Amino acid sequence: MTDLAAVKAALKQQRIELPSWAFGNSGTRFKVFAQPGVPRTPYEKLDDAAQVHRFTGVAPSVALHIPWDAVDDYDDLAKHAADQGVAVGTINANVFQDDDYKLGSVCHPDPRVRRKAVDHLLACVDVMDATGSRDLKLWFADGTNYPGQDSLRARQERLAEALAEVYERLGLSQRLLLEYKLFEPAFYSTDVPDWGTALVNCLALGERALVVVDTGHHAPGTNIEFIVAMLLRAGRLGGFDFNSRFYADDDLMVGAADPFQLFRIMHEVVQGGGYRPEAGIAFMLDQSHNIEPKIPGQIRSVMNAQEATAKALLVDAADLEAAQRAGDVLGANAVLMDAYDTDVRPLLAEVRREMGLDPDPMAAYARSGYAERVAAERVGGTQAGWGA
Ligand code: LRH
Ligand code: MN
C-alpha cells in the first residue's frame, strides 16, 4: 500500500524550472503571433514567471537564455528575481542565431568561428558566476544538410575540444548540461543527435558533465523512459526539457500530447531515485506558447507535470516488484495502470490547500487580474521573442 502522506510530502517539494523564453512571443517559420502584455525585458519575464510560482508553489526558478535575456547587471537581475520570490536558474547559451554559425558553431570548419562560439560559452559561465546559477545548458544546432558537406569525424573532434575548454572553466559547484536533438535546423547530420553521443562526450569531460533529455528531441516511437533509466543508472542524467509533441520538436505543453508517456518517464525517474532532491535532476520546461496565453500555458504545464508525478509516486512499488519477479505480465502492468488511471486532481488540490494555495491555480490566476493589468501597462517598447 502506498503511503499517501509520503506522496503528498514529495509533491510539496517538487521543483519545476520555467523557461524565460516561454513568456516571449514565439512561433514557426510561418508566423510569430504577438500577444497583448508580452514582456519587453528579462525583468518582466521574471515578473510573469513569478506569477506561475505564486499560484502553483512549485516553480521557484527561471532558466535564462543568453543573449535573449542579456542585461547590463546580472546581479541586479538576480536581486529582482529574489524580490519576486523566484531565482535565476539554468543559463542557456545560444550559438545558433549568428550569421557566422551557418556551418556550425563549435563544430564549424573555421577556427575563428569556433573561437567566437567558445568565447560565448565562457561568457555564459561569467553570467552564472553573477547569478549564482549551478547549471550551464548547452544545445548545439550544429550539423550538416548534405552528405559530404563536412567530416562527421572532424566535427566530433572540434566539439570535444570546445566542451573540454568550457568544462575546465566551470567552478566546482557548477555543472555542464549537454542537450541532444535528432535534427533541426540541420537536416542530414546533427553533431549531438542522441543520448549516446551526449553521454560519450559527458563521460570524456568529467562527473559534472550531464545529459539533458528534451522530450521533443527524439525520433517518433523512441522509448524515452528507457533512455531515462539508462542515464539514471549511469549517474549522468542532469535534467529534462519537458514539453510534448505529436510530430517533431513541437514544443507543446508537457503532457498535452502524450500524458501516458510523461507518466512512464516520471515512473522511471521515481523508481530510479531521480526524484529525490539530492539526485540533482533539473526538471525544466522548454516550450513555446505560439497561440495560447503564456502564463496560463505555463501554469497548465506545471499542473500536467504535477499530475504525472503524483501518479508515478502512487505506483505500489512492492506490488510491482512482486509481480515482475513472478513473471506476472498482466499483474505487473495492472499495478502501473492502476496508478496511471488514478484521478490525482483531488489529491493535488489538497496538497495546494496544505501549501496555503488556491486548489485551482488556473482559476486563481484568472481572478487575479494580472493579465489585464500587464496588457494595460506594457504599452510601447519591443515585445520579447526569439529574434530569429
Ligand atoms: C532546441 C531547444 C534548446 C533551446 C531552445 C530554446 O530545440 O530545445 O533547449 O536552447 O530549444
Ligand atoms: Mn530544449
XYZ file of C-alpha atoms and ligand atoms in Angstrom:
400
model
C 0.000 0.000 0.000
C 1.440 3.436 -0.966
C 1.969 5.902 1.914
C -0.253 8.874 0.928
C 1.383 11.229 3.434
C 4.763 10.488 1.861
C 3.332 11.105 -1.599
C 1.914 14.468 -0.512
C 5.212 15.438 1.108
C 7.059 14.510 -2.089
C 4.661 16.600 -4.189
C 5.157 19.624 -1.926
C 8.913 19.560 -2.561
C 8.562 19.305 -6.360
C 10.622 21.897 -8.269
C 9.924 22.761 -11.909
C 12.099 25.404 -13.606
C 10.412 27.697 -16.115
C 11.961 28.911 -19.411
C 12.127 32.715 -19.690
C 11.553 32.393 -23.437
C 8.118 30.823 -22.952
C 6.845 34.239 -21.847
C 8.033 35.970 -25.030
C 6.478 35.768 -28.465
C 7.226 32.532 -30.332
C 6.030 30.738 -33.400
C 7.155 28.961 -36.505
C 8.783 29.986 -39.764
C 5.314 30.715 -40.998
C 4.311 33.213 -38.332
C 5.123 34.506 -34.859
C 1.851 35.800 -33.365
C 2.229 38.717 -30.933
C 0.094 38.701 -27.795
C -1.018 41.598 -25.558
C 1.023 42.148 -22.405
C 4.015 40.111 -23.527
C 7.188 41.072 -21.587
C 9.639 43.501 -23.157
C 12.569 42.821 -20.829
C 14.110 39.917 -18.839
C 12.800 41.696 -15.718
C 9.218 41.484 -16.999
C 9.763 37.824 -17.951
C 10.755 37.145 -14.335
C 7.642 39.007 -13.150
C 5.463 36.696 -15.265
C 7.316 33.571 -14.160
C 6.782 34.643 -10.552
C 3.035 34.523 -11.189
C 3.326 30.837 -12.105
C 5.161 30.145 -8.842
C 2.669 32.297 -6.889
C -0.232 30.056 -7.949
C 1.481 26.634 -8.220
C 4.080 26.880 -5.424
C 6.481 24.537 -7.248
C 8.151 26.751 -9.897
C 10.685 28.826 -7.898
C 13.335 29.276 -10.596
C 13.625 30.575 -14.136
C 16.087 29.459 -16.809
C 17.632 32.281 -18.837
C 18.793 32.267 -22.436
C 21.748 34.424 -23.466
C 21.579 36.813 -25.319
C 17.774 36.793 -25.309
C 17.992 37.680 -21.572
C 21.178 39.762 -21.726
C 21.247 42.671 -19.234
C 23.901 45.143 -18.087
C 23.756 43.972 -14.464
C 23.056 40.263 -13.852
C 23.487 40.735 -10.138
C 20.645 43.263 -10.206
C 18.529 40.877 -12.309
C 19.099 38.129 -9.729
C 18.061 40.565 -6.995
C 14.897 41.415 -8.935
C 14.104 37.715 -9.208
C 14.520 37.327 -5.453
C 12.239 40.321 -4.848
C 9.641 38.497 -6.946
C 10.074 35.297 -4.914
C 11.926 33.337 -7.576
C 15.566 32.680 -8.529
C 17.595 32.697 -11.722
C 18.273 29.082 -12.653
C 19.952 27.390 -15.586
C 21.875 29.555 -18.045
C 21.298 28.575 -21.686
C 23.947 29.533 -24.225
C 22.948 30.480 -27.756
C 25.357 29.760 -30.588
C 22.648 29.206 -33.205
C 21.470 32.674 -34.257
C 24.519 34.448 -35.657
C 25.316 34.564 -39.390
C 28.771 33.214 -38.566
C 27.152 29.985 -37.366
C 25.684 28.933 -40.745
C 28.023 25.940 -40.941
C 28.061 25.387 -37.195
C 29.454 26.949 -34.070
C 31.894 24.809 -32.012
C 31.934 22.280 -34.884
C 32.439 24.893 -37.620
C 35.364 24.180 -40.009
C 36.732 27.714 -39.430
C 38.740 28.025 -36.167
C 37.865 31.734 -35.981
C 34.164 30.884 -35.745
C 34.850 28.122 -33.204
C 36.780 30.612 -31.087
C 33.841 33.036 -31.212
C 31.439 30.292 -30.148
C 33.596 29.076 -27.256
C 34.050 32.664 -26.074
C 30.253 32.975 -25.866
C 30.014 29.771 -23.854
C 32.709 31.063 -21.485
C 30.852 34.369 -21.181
C 27.769 32.392 -20.111
C 29.812 30.935 -17.243
C 30.596 34.520 -16.201
C 26.820 35.115 -16.131
C 26.425 32.028 -13.916
C 29.005 33.457 -11.526
C 26.916 36.656 -11.299
C 23.507 34.987 -10.960
C 24.671 32.130 -8.734
C 23.394 29.572 -11.242
C 24.515 25.940 -10.917
C 23.951 24.773 -14.492
C 25.178 25.782 -17.946
C 22.951 24.168 -20.561
C 24.411 23.642 -23.999
C 22.334 22.793 -27.056
C 24.087 22.979 -30.426
C 22.179 23.453 -33.689
C 25.417 22.275 -35.320
C 25.137 19.774 -38.160
C 25.130 19.413 -41.936
C 22.450 19.314 -44.596
C 24.102 17.196 -47.283
C 26.328 14.086 -47.208
C 29.964 15.081 -47.710
C 29.339 18.695 -46.646
C 31.831 18.224 -43.806
C 33.730 15.461 -41.984
C 31.465 13.923 -39.345
C 34.594 12.732 -37.527
C 36.391 16.113 -37.633
C 33.288 17.831 -36.279
C 33.320 15.480 -33.269
C 36.967 16.373 -32.625
C 36.058 20.077 -32.660
C 33.070 19.503 -30.364
C 35.136 17.562 -27.812
C 37.853 20.262 -27.829
C 35.338 23.070 -27.232
C 33.490 21.216 -24.463
C 36.775 20.450 -22.692
C 37.710 24.154 -22.614
C 34.300 25.125 -21.201
C 34.285 22.299 -18.648
C 37.723 23.441 -17.483
C 36.351 26.947 -16.833
C 33.458 25.747 -14.628
C 33.609 26.211 -10.878
C 33.425 23.096 -8.681
C 29.780 23.767 -7.806
C 28.859 24.316 -11.442
C 27.704 21.705 -13.985
C 27.588 21.419 -17.759
C 24.314 20.024 -19.125
C 24.581 18.754 -22.710
C 21.310 18.574 -24.655
C 20.923 16.358 -27.731
C 18.446 16.666 -30.585
C 17.824 14.305 -33.531
C 17.522 17.001 -36.192
C 16.522 20.654 -36.998
C 17.782 23.035 -38.002
C 20.233 20.593 -39.635
C 18.564 18.015 -41.827
C 21.295 15.447 -42.705
C 23.543 15.139 -39.633
C 23.369 16.753 -36.189
C 26.585 16.757 -34.174
C 24.850 15.905 -30.871
C 21.840 13.906 -32.199
C 21.173 11.394 -29.458
C 21.720 10.357 -25.864
C 24.657 8.132 -26.780
C 26.633 10.958 -28.345
C 25.807 13.255 -25.443
C 26.777 10.579 -22.884
C 30.086 9.731 -24.602
C 31.025 13.415 -24.569
C 29.994 13.840 -20.914
C 31.958 10.749 -19.811
C 35.022 12.184 -21.541
C 34.646 15.527 -19.695
C 34.051 14.592 -16.069
C 31.376 13.909 -13.444
C 29.896 17.424 -13.590
C 29.003 16.918 -17.244
C 25.491 15.518 -17.526
C 22.899 14.828 -20.218
C 19.627 16.730 -20.716
C 16.651 14.875 -22.141
C 14.398 17.221 -24.134
C 11.227 15.178 -24.639
C 10.730 16.672 -28.111
C 14.138 15.711 -29.480
C 13.706 12.046 -30.408
C 12.627 10.081 -33.438
C 8.924 9.138 -33.351
C 8.422 5.901 -31.405
C 11.533 6.337 -29.260
C 11.180 4.773 -25.784
C 12.315 7.881 -23.905
C 11.791 6.339 -20.460
C 14.337 3.647 -21.401
C 16.880 6.414 -22.081
C 15.985 7.991 -18.742
C 16.514 4.668 -16.936
C 19.893 4.208 -18.648
C 21.136 7.745 -17.878
C 19.967 7.479 -14.257
C 21.763 4.144 -13.899
C 24.923 5.723 -15.361
C 24.581 8.666 -12.948
C 24.555 11.063 -15.900
C 21.013 12.332 -16.068
C 21.312 16.076 -15.458
C 17.823 17.169 -16.324
C 14.822 17.405 -18.559
C 13.498 19.948 -21.035
C 9.865 18.998 -20.706
C 7.375 19.628 -23.492
C 5.258 17.425 -25.748
C 4.787 16.808 -29.448
C 2.622 14.989 -31.970
C 5.200 15.084 -34.784
C 8.620 16.773 -34.331
C 10.039 19.349 -31.906
C 6.597 20.919 -31.492
C 7.397 22.366 -28.019
C 3.778 21.976 -26.899
C 2.754 21.904 -23.237
C 4.251 18.966 -21.383
C 1.770 16.135 -21.018
C -0.609 17.680 -23.558
C 0.206 15.367 -26.469
C 1.097 12.188 -24.558
C 0.330 12.219 -20.804
C 0.926 8.437 -20.596
C 4.500 8.884 -21.904
C 5.144 11.629 -19.337
C 3.851 9.269 -16.616
C 6.138 6.470 -17.831
C 9.095 8.884 -17.778
C 8.306 10.066 -14.248
C 7.848 6.425 -13.196
C 11.432 5.670 -14.248
C 12.608 8.859 -12.505
C 10.878 7.886 -9.241
C 11.918 4.211 -9.400
C 15.487 5.234 -10.338
C 15.843 7.571 -7.347
C 15.865 10.658 -9.584
C 13.001 12.424 -7.822
C 14.941 12.809 -4.585
C 16.228 16.428 -4.338
C 19.747 15.172 -3.659
C 19.738 13.450 -7.070
C 20.179 16.949 -8.510
C 17.945 16.412 -11.557
C 16.864 19.707 -13.126
C 13.195 19.438 -14.099
C 12.786 22.263 -16.629
C 10.094 23.220 -19.089
C 11.137 24.155 -22.627
C 8.052 25.220 -24.512
C 6.600 27.767 -26.905
C 3.067 29.050 -26.398
C 2.560 30.102 -30.004
C -1.235 30.617 -29.884
C -2.306 30.159 -26.225
C -1.839 32.738 -23.435
C 1.609 32.200 -21.995
C 1.268 32.458 -18.201
C -1.823 30.180 -18.098
C 0.043 27.893 -20.523
C 2.905 27.619 -18.059
C 0.542 27.094 -15.116
C -1.245 24.300 -17.008
C 2.111 22.753 -17.908
C 3.268 22.734 -14.292
C -0.062 21.127 -13.311
C 0.390 18.453 -16.014
C 3.850 17.676 -14.647
C 2.451 17.524 -11.099
C -0.291 15.101 -12.203
C 2.180 12.764 -13.955
C 4.459 12.916 -10.910
C 1.622 12.198 -8.465
C 0.590 9.142 -10.485
C 4.206 7.914 -10.606
C 4.518 8.382 -6.834
C 1.327 6.325 -6.365
C 2.781 3.242 -8.077
C 2.825 0.469 -5.457
C 6.496 -0.403 -5.888
C 6.320 -3.518 -3.690
C 3.355 -4.984 -5.581
C 5.008 -4.100 -8.878
C 8.291 -5.767 -7.992
C 6.499 -8.865 -6.698
C 4.508 -9.242 -9.919
C 7.613 -8.595 -12.036
C 9.629 -11.217 -10.133
C 6.757 -13.679 -10.523
C 6.680 -13.073 -14.276
C 3.078 -11.963 -13.859
C 2.934 -9.857 -17.022
C -0.657 -8.691 -16.708
C -0.380 -8.288 -12.943
C 2.673 -6.060 -13.219
C 1.126 -3.991 -15.990
C -2.045 -3.617 -13.931
C -0.123 -2.218 -10.955
C 1.268 0.517 -13.186
C -2.041 1.204 -14.936
C -3.886 1.425 -11.611
C -1.619 4.311 -10.672
C -1.918 5.927 -14.092
C -5.697 5.593 -14.114
C -5.963 7.244 -10.677
C -7.568 10.693 -10.782
C -4.956 12.644 -8.815
C -6.611 16.046 -9.173
C -8.353 15.887 -5.748
C -5.034 14.861 -4.144
C -3.211 17.798 -5.785
C -5.996 20.202 -4.767
C -5.497 19.017 -1.174
C -1.725 19.430 -1.449
C -2.217 23.012 -2.687
C -4.575 23.803 0.187
C -1.990 22.441 2.634
C 0.607 24.683 0.937
C -1.713 27.660 1.521
C -2.553 27.899 -2.169
C -5.828 28.001 -4.084
C -6.663 24.393 -5.124
C -7.338 25.658 -8.686
C -4.301 27.668 -9.889
C -5.781 28.455 -13.310
C -8.955 29.971 -11.837
C -6.974 31.813 -9.152
C -4.667 33.363 -11.756
C -7.635 34.387 -13.928
C -9.269 36.055 -10.919
C -6.018 37.919 -10.066
C -6.443 40.345 -12.989
C -2.683 40.171 -13.627
C -3.124 39.533 -17.372
C -5.354 42.564 -17.827
C -3.014 44.720 -15.719
C 0.159 43.948 -17.661
C -1.677 44.230 -21.007
C -2.636 47.776 -19.978
C 0.787 48.666 -18.523
C 3.094 47.142 -21.139
C 2.489 49.613 -23.921
C 5.347 50.629 -26.171
C 8.784 49.108 -26.256
C 9.528 45.886 -28.120
C 7.912 42.637 -27.076
C 10.417 39.873 -26.310
C 10.829 36.985 -28.735
C 13.433 34.645 -30.187
C 14.664 37.308 -32.531
C 15.166 34.577 -35.120
C 16.406 23.464 -29.054
C 15.954 23.755 -27.650
C 17.050 24.138 -26.700
C 16.899 25.603 -26.503
C 15.880 26.031 -27.431
C 15.045 27.134 -26.894
O 15.352 22.940 -29.822
O 15.216 22.686 -27.171
O 16.829 23.620 -25.442
O 18.003 26.317 -26.365
O 15.112 24.888 -27.707
Mn 15.319 22.079 -25.143
